[in-house]
Amino acid sequence: MPYRENLNRWLVVRLLANMQRVVVARFRTQSDADGYLRVIQRLIPDGKFLVVFDGDTKSKVCKDCR
């Protein structure tokens, strides 16, 4: 994982049907991710979003899924 991705370990994820998920944004701190989550839930009230910590250093985020 590149150094820049190691800095931004808090993810805002949109939950989709069939257990699919899309990474919406990455943040350095949990409080920044929580603030963004509150804003995006106001903009898209029907969407399901979640803040998660990316602890798995071996997994790669799908670049095509964004």
PDB file of N, CA and C in Angstrom:
ATOM      1  N   MET A   1       0.843  -1.165   0.000  1.00  0.00           N
ATOM      2  CA  MET A   1       0.000   0.000   0.000  1.00  0.00           C
ATOM      3  C   MET A   1       0.894   1.237   0.000  1.00  0.00           C
ATOM      4  N   PRO A   2       0.643   2.148  -0.917  1.00  0.00           N
ATOM      5  CA  PRO A   2       1.465   3.368  -0.956  1.00  0.00           C
ATOM      6  C   PRO A   2       1.340   4.178   0.331  1.00  0.00           C
ATOM      7  N   TYR A   3       2.365   4.963   0.587  1.00  0.00           N
ATOM      8  CA  TYR A   3       2.427   5.752   1.812  1.00  0.00           C
ATOM      9  C   TYR A   3       1.214   6.663   1.969  1.00  0.00           C
ATOM     10  N   ARG A   4       0.788   7.276   0.877  1.00  0.00           N
ATOM     11  CA  ARG A   4      -0.345   8.202   0.932  1.00  0.00           C
ATOM     12  C   ARG A   4      -1.625   7.495   1.388  1.00  0.00           C
ATOM     13  N   GLU A   5      -1.832   6.253   0.965  1.00  0.00           N
ATOM     14  CA  GLU A   5      -3.019   5.517   1.386  1.00  0.00           C
ATOM     15  C   GLU A   5      -2.908   5.094   2.844  1.00  0.00           C
ATOM     16  N   ASN A   6      -1.700   4.909   3.351  1.00  0.00           N
ATOM     17  CA  ASN A   6      -1.520   4.577   4.761  1.00  0.00           C
ATOM     18  C   ASN A   6      -1.919   5.742   5.663  1.00  0.00           C
ATOM     19  N   LEU A   7      -1.813   6.969   5.171  1.00  0.00           N
ATOM     20  CA  LEU A   7      -2.188   8.133   5.961  1.00  0.00           C
ATOM     21  C   LEU A   7      -3.701   8.237   6.130  1.00  0.00           C
ATOM     22  N   ASN A   8      -4.433   7.880   5.101  1.00  0.00           N
ATOM     23  CA  ASN A   8      -5.891   8.025   5.091  1.00  0.00           C
ATOM     24  C   ASN A   8      -6.539   6.673   5.327  1.00  0.00           C
ATOM     25  N   ARG A   9      -6.657   6.296   6.592  1.00  0.00           N
ATOM     26  CA  ARG A   9      -7.145   4.961   6.925  1.00  0.00           C
ATOM     27  C   ARG A   9      -8.627   4.916   7.277  1.00  0.00           C
ATOM     28  N   TRP A  10      -9.276   6.059   7.477  1.00  0.00           N
ATOM     29  CA  TRP A  10     -10.704   6.081   7.775  1.00  0.00           C
ATOM     30  C   TRP A  10     -11.476   6.254   6.481  1.00  0.00           C
ATOM     31  N   LEU A  11     -12.433   5.363   6.223  1.00  0.00           N
ATOM     32  CA  LEU A  11     -13.170   5.352   4.971  1.00  0.00           C
ATOM     33  C   LEU A  11     -14.643   5.643   5.213  1.00  0.00           C
ATOM     34  N   VAL A  12     -15.244   6.371   4.285  1.00  0.00           N
ATOM     35  CA  VAL A  12     -16.693   6.492   4.234  1.00  0.00           C
ATOM     36  C   VAL A  12     -17.119   5.594   3.082  1.00  0.00           C
ATOM     37  N   VAL A  13     -17.960   4.615   3.396  1.00  0.00           N
ATOM     38  CA  VAL A  13     -18.344   3.589   2.442  1.00  0.00           C
ATOM     39  C   VAL A  13     -19.839   3.677   2.201  1.00  0.00           C
ATOM     40  N   ARG A  14     -20.246   3.572   0.929  1.00  0.00           N
ATOM     41  CA  ARG A  14     -21.671   3.494   0.612  1.00  0.00           C
ATOM     42  C   ARG A  14     -22.034   2.030   0.441  1.00  0.00           C
ATOM     43  N   LEU A  15     -23.059   1.601   1.162  1.00  0.00           N
ATOM     44  CA  LEU A  15     -23.519   0.224   1.090  1.00  0.00           C
ATOM     45  C   LEU A  15     -24.545   0.091  -0.019  1.00  0.00           C
ATOM     46  N   LEU A  16     -24.326  -0.898  -0.891  1.00  0.00           N
ATOM     47  CA  LEU A  16     -25.212  -1.145  -2.020  1.00  0.00           C
ATOM     48  C   LEU A  16     -25.882  -2.501  -1.859  1.00  0.00           C
ATOM     49  N   ALA A  17     -26.700  -2.870  -2.821  1.00  0.00           N
ATOM     50  CA  ALA A  17     -27.394  -4.156  -2.785  1.00  0.00           C
ATOM     51  C   ALA A  17     -26.404  -5.305  -2.957  1.00  0.00           C
ATOM     52  N   ASN A  18     -26.806  -6.482  -2.541  1.00  0.00           N
ATOM     53  CA  ASN A  18     -26.010  -7.710  -2.692  1.00  0.00           C
ATOM     54  C   ASN A  18     -24.648  -7.623  -2.010  1.00  0.00           C
ATOM     55  N   MET A  19     -24.602  -7.023  -0.826  1.00  0.00           N
ATOM     56  CA  MET A  19     -23.375  -6.940  -0.034  1.00  0.00           C
ATOM     57  C   MET A  19     -22.233  -6.215  -0.754  1.00  0.00           C
ATOM     58  N   GLN A  20     -22.539  -5.353  -1.685  1.00  0.00           N
ATOM     59  CA  GLN A  20     -21.521  -4.576  -2.379  1.00  0.00           C
ATOM     60  C   GLN A  20     -21.314  -3.269  -1.637  1.00  0.00           C
ATOM     61  N   ARG A  21     -20.129  -2.705  -1.809  1.00  0.00           N
ATOM     62  CA  ARG A  21     -19.810  -1.432  -1.171  1.00  0.00           C
ATOM     63  C   ARG A  21     -18.874  -0.634  -2.074  1.00  0.00           C
ATOM     64  N   VAL A  22     -18.951   0.677  -1.923  1.00  0.00           N
ATOM     65  CA  VAL A  22     -18.123   1.592  -2.701  1.00  0.00           C
ATOM     66  C   VAL A  22     -17.482   2.570  -1.732  1.00  0.00           C
ATOM     67  N   VAL A  23     -16.165   2.735  -1.834  1.00  0.00           N
ATOM     68  CA  VAL A  23     -15.471   3.716  -1.010  1.00  0.00           C
ATOM     69  C   VAL A  23     -15.744   5.097  -1.590  1.00  0.00           C
ATOM     70  N   VAL A  24     -16.363   5.949  -0.784  1.00  0.00           N
ATOM     71  CA  VAL A  24     -16.729   7.291  -1.223  1.00  0.00           C
ATOM     72  C   VAL A  24     -15.589   8.264  -0.961  1.00  0.00           C
ATOM     73  N   ALA A  25     -14.961   8.164   0.220  1.00  0.00           N
ATOM     74  CA  ALA A  25     -13.898   9.106   0.583  1.00  0.00           C
ATOM     75  C   ALA A  25     -12.990   8.481   1.633  1.00  0.00           C
ATOM     76  N   ARG A  26     -11.763   9.023   1.747  1.00  0.00           N
ATOM     77  CA  ARG A  26     -10.777   8.591   2.734  1.00  0.00           C
ATOM     78  C   ARG A  26     -10.367   9.787   3.584  1.00  0.00           C
ATOM     79  N   PHE A  27     -10.141   9.525   4.876  1.00  0.00           N
ATOM     80  CA  PHE A  27      -9.769  10.597   5.797  1.00  0.00           C
ATOM     81  C   PHE A  27      -8.686  10.130   6.747  1.00  0.00           C
ATOM     82  N   ARG A  28      -7.951  11.083   7.293  1.00  0.00           N
ATOM     83  CA  ARG A  28      -6.896  10.772   8.259  1.00  0.00           C
ATOM     84  C   ARG A  28      -7.440  10.542   9.647  1.00  0.00           C
ATOM     85  N   THR A  29      -8.515  11.241  10.000  1.00  0.00           N
ATOM     86  CA  THR A  29      -9.056  11.120  11.353  1.00  0.00           C
ATOM     87  C   THR A  29     -10.512  10.660  11.309  1.00  0.00           C
ATOM     88  N   GLN A  30     -10.924  10.019  12.377  1.00  0.00           N
ATOM     89  CA  GLN A  30     -12.294   9.535  12.459  1.00  0.00           C
ATOM     90  C   GLN A  30     -13.277  10.695  12.534  1.00  0.00           C
ATOM     91  N   SER A  31     -12.900  11.758  13.199  1.00  0.00           N
ATOM     92  CA  SER A  31     -13.814  12.894  13.324  1.00  0.00           C
ATOM     93  C   SER A  31     -14.080  13.557  11.977  1.00  0.00           C
ATOM     94  N   ASP A  32     -13.070  13.619  11.113  1.00  0.00           N
ATOM     95  CA  ASP A  32     -13.280  14.151   9.767  1.00  0.00           C
ATOM     96  C   ASP A  32     -14.234  13.259   8.978  1.00  0.00           C
ATOM     97  N   ALA A  33     -14.055  11.947   9.099  1.00  0.00           N
ATOM     98  CA  ALA A  33     -14.934  11.001   8.402  1.00  0.00           C
ATOM     99  C   ALA A  33     -16.361  11.098   8.928  1.00  0.00           C
ATOM    100  N   ASP A  34     -16.529  11.244  10.235  1.00  0.00           N
ATOM    101  CA  ASP A  34     -17.866  11.378  10.818  1.00  0.00           C
ATOM    102  C   ASP A  34     -18.553  12.659  10.354  1.00  0.00           C
ATOM    103  N   GLY A  35     -17.802  13.745  10.265  1.00  0.00           N
ATOM    104  CA  GLY A  35     -18.359  15.007   9.768  1.00  0.00           C
ATOM    105  C   GLY A  35     -18.807  14.900   8.332  1.00  0.00           C
ATOM    106  N   TYR A  36     -17.988  14.254   7.505  1.00  0.00           N
ATOM    107  CA  TYR A  36     -18.351  14.056   6.105  1.00  0.00           C
ATOM    108  C   TYR A  36     -19.575  13.157   5.995  1.00  0.00           C
ATOM    109  N   LEU A  37     -19.662  12.157   6.859  1.00  0.00           N
ATOM    110  CA  LEU A  37     -20.803  11.248   6.860  1.00  0.00           C
ATOM    111  C   LEU A  37     -22.095  12.008   7.140  1.00  0.00           C
ATOM    112  N   ARG A  38     -22.076  12.915   8.112  1.00  0.00           N
ATOM    113  CA  ARG A  38     -23.273  13.695   8.428  1.00  0.00           C
ATOM    114  C   ARG A  38     -23.698  14.554   7.239  1.00  0.00           C
ATOM    115  N   VAL A  39     -22.733  15.140   6.550  1.00  0.00           N
ATOM    116  CA  VAL A  39     -23.052  15.988   5.390  1.00  0.00           C
ATOM    117  C   VAL A  39     -23.635  15.160   4.254  1.00  0.00           C
ATOM    118  N   ILE A  40     -22.995  14.042   3.948  1.00  0.00           N
ATOM    119  CA  ILE A  40     -23.450  13.245   2.803  1.00  0.00           C
ATOM    120  C   ILE A  40     -24.799  12.576   3.086  1.00  0.00           C
ATOM    121  N   GLN A  41     -25.091  12.287   4.353  1.00  0.00           N
ATOM    122  CA  GLN A  41     -26.407  11.735   4.679  1.00  0.00           C
ATOM    123  C   GLN A  41     -27.501  12.776   4.504  1.00  0.00           C
ATOM    124  N   ARG A  42     -27.170  14.041   4.685  1.00  0.00           N
ATOM    125  CA  ARG A  42     -28.146  15.105   4.421  1.00  0.00           C
ATOM    126  C   ARG A  42     -28.366  15.290   2.922  1.00  0.00           C
ATOM    127  N   LEU A  43     -27.310  15.131   2.145  1.00  0.00           N
ATOM    128  CA  LEU A  43     -27.426  15.302   0.695  1.00  0.00           C
ATOM    129  C   LEU A  43     -28.112  14.115   0.024  1.00  0.00           C
ATOM    130  N   ILE A  44     -27.858  12.917   0.535  1.00  0.00           N
ATOM    131  CA  ILE A  44     -28.441  11.696  -0.023  1.00  0.00           C
ATOM    132  C   ILE A  44     -29.125  10.948   1.115  1.00  0.00           C
ATOM    133  N   PRO A  45     -30.343  11.349   1.495  1.00  0.00           N
ATOM    134  CA  PRO A  45     -30.988  10.754   2.665  1.00  0.00           C
ATOM    135  C   PRO A  45     -31.361   9.277   2.482  1.00  0.00           C
ATOM    136  N   ASP A  46     -31.560   8.819   1.262  1.00  0.00           N
ATOM    137  CA  ASP A  46     -31.942   7.424   1.031  1.00  0.00           C
ATOM    138  C   ASP A  46     -30.740   6.492   0.972  1.00  0.00           C
ATOM    139  N   GLY A  47     -29.522   7.039   0.887  1.00  0.00           N
ATOM    140  CA  GLY A  47     -28.317   6.223   0.811  1.00  0.00           C
ATOM    141  C   GLY A  47     -27.921   5.684   2.172  1.00  0.00           C
ATOM    142  N   LYS A  48     -27.261   4.535   2.159  1.00  0.00           N
ATOM    143  CA  LYS A  48     -26.756   3.945   3.394  1.00  0.00           C
ATOM    144  C   LYS A  48     -25.240   4.050   3.383  1.00  0.00           C
ATOM    145  N   PHE A  49     -24.708   4.766   4.362  1.00  0.00           N
ATOM    146  CA  PHE A  49     -23.284   5.019   4.449  1.00  0.00           C
ATOM    147  C   PHE A  49     -22.761   4.543   5.796  1.00  0.00           C
ATOM    148  N   LEU A  50     -21.449   4.297   5.833  1.00  0.00           N
ATOM    149  CA  LEU A  50     -20.831   3.780   7.033  1.00  0.00           C
ATOM    150  C   LEU A  50     -19.389   4.281   7.102  1.00  0.00           C
ATOM    151  N   VAL A  51     -18.919   4.597   8.304  1.00  0.00           N
ATOM    152  CA  VAL A  51     -17.518   4.959   8.519  1.00  0.00           C
ATOM    153  C   VAL A  51     -16.803   3.719   9.033  1.00  0.00           C
ATOM    154  N   VAL A  52     -15.710   3.347   8.366  1.00  0.00           N
ATOM    155  CA  VAL A  52     -14.946   2.166   8.769  1.00  0.00           C
ATOM    156  C   VAL A  52     -13.461   2.506   8.793  1.00  0.00           C
ATOM    157  N   PHE A  53     -12.724   1.731   9.589  1.00  0.00           N
ATOM    158  CA  PHE A  53     -11.280   1.864   9.639  1.00  0.00           C
ATOM    159  C   PHE A  53     -10.673   0.809   8.734  1.00  0.00           C
ATOM    160  N   ASP A  54      -9.791   1.215   7.841  1.00  0.00           N
ATOM    161  CA  ASP A  54      -9.138   0.296   6.915  1.00  0.00           C
ATOM    162  C   ASP A  54      -7.905  -0.267   7.605  1.00  0.00           C
ATOM    163  N   GLY A  55      -8.086  -1.350   8.338  1.00  0.00           N
ATOM    164  CA  GLY A  55      -6.992  -1.950   9.078  1.00  0.00           C
ATOM    165  C   GLY A  55      -6.227  -2.981   8.291  1.00  0.00           C
ATOM    166  N   ASP A  56      -6.794  -3.461   7.187  1.00  0.00           N
ATOM    167  CA  ASP A  56      -6.153  -4.486   6.371  1.00  0.00           C
ATOM    168  C   ASP A  56      -5.173  -3.821   5.426  1.00  0.00           C
ATOM    169  N   THR A  57      -3.897  -3.971   5.684  1.00  0.00           N
ATOM    170  CA  THR A  57      -2.883  -3.313   4.854  1.00  0.00           C
ATOM    171  C   THR A  57      -2.621  -4.060   3.562  1.00  0.00           C
ATOM    172  N   LYS A  58      -3.101  -5.291   3.437  1.00  0.00           N
ATOM    173  CA  LYS A  58      -2.843  -6.070   2.227  1.00  0.00           C
ATOM    174  C   LYS A  58      -3.937  -5.936   1.186  1.00  0.00           C
ATOM    175  N   SER A  59      -5.135  -5.487   1.567  1.00  0.00           N
ATOM    176  CA  SER A  59      -6.227  -5.374   0.611  1.00  0.00           C
ATOM    177  C   SER A  59      -6.050  -4.114  -0.231  1.00  0.00           C
ATOM    178  N   LYS A  60      -6.560  -4.170  -1.426  1.00  0.00           N
ATOM    179  CA  LYS A  60      -6.489  -3.038  -2.334  1.00  0.00           C
ATOM    180  C   LYS A  60      -7.903  -2.551  -2.616  1.00  0.00           C
ATOM    181  N   VAL A  61      -8.068  -1.238  -2.697  1.00  0.00           N
ATOM    182  CA  VAL A  61      -9.361  -0.656  -3.023  1.00  0.00           C
ATOM    183  C   VAL A  61      -9.506  -0.678  -4.536  1.00  0.00           C
ATOM    184  N   CYS A  62     -10.673  -1.096  -4.985  1.00  0.00           N
ATOM    185  CA  CYS A  62     -10.937  -1.171  -6.411  1.00  0.00           C
ATOM    186  C   CYS A  62     -10.948   0.240  -7.004  1.00  0.00           C
ATOM    187  N   LYS A  63     -10.007   0.512  -7.881  1.00  0.00           N
ATOM    188  CA  LYS A  63      -9.908   1.847  -8.489  1.00  0.00           C
ATOM    189  C   LYS A  63     -11.062   2.103  -9.455  1.00  0.00           C
ATOM    190  N   ASP A  64     -11.631   1.043 -10.059  1.00  0.00           N
ATOM    191  CA  ASP A  64     -12.720   1.194 -11.019  1.00  0.00           C
ATOM    192  C   ASP A  64     -14.078   1.391 -10.336  1.00  0.00           C
ATOM    193  N   CYS A  65     -14.157   1.091  -9.042  1.00  0.00           N
ATOM    194  CA  CYS A  65     -15.435   1.153  -8.317  1.00  0.00           C
ATOM    195  C   CYS A  65     -15.779   2.547  -7.840  1.00  0.00           C
ATOM    196  N   ARG A  66     -14.883   3.478  -7.959  1.00  0.00           N
ATOM    197  CA  ARG A  66     -15.137   4.833  -7.440  1.00  0.00           C
ATOM    198  C   ARG A  66     -15.969   5.629  -8.367  1.00  0.00           C
TER     199      ARG A  66
END
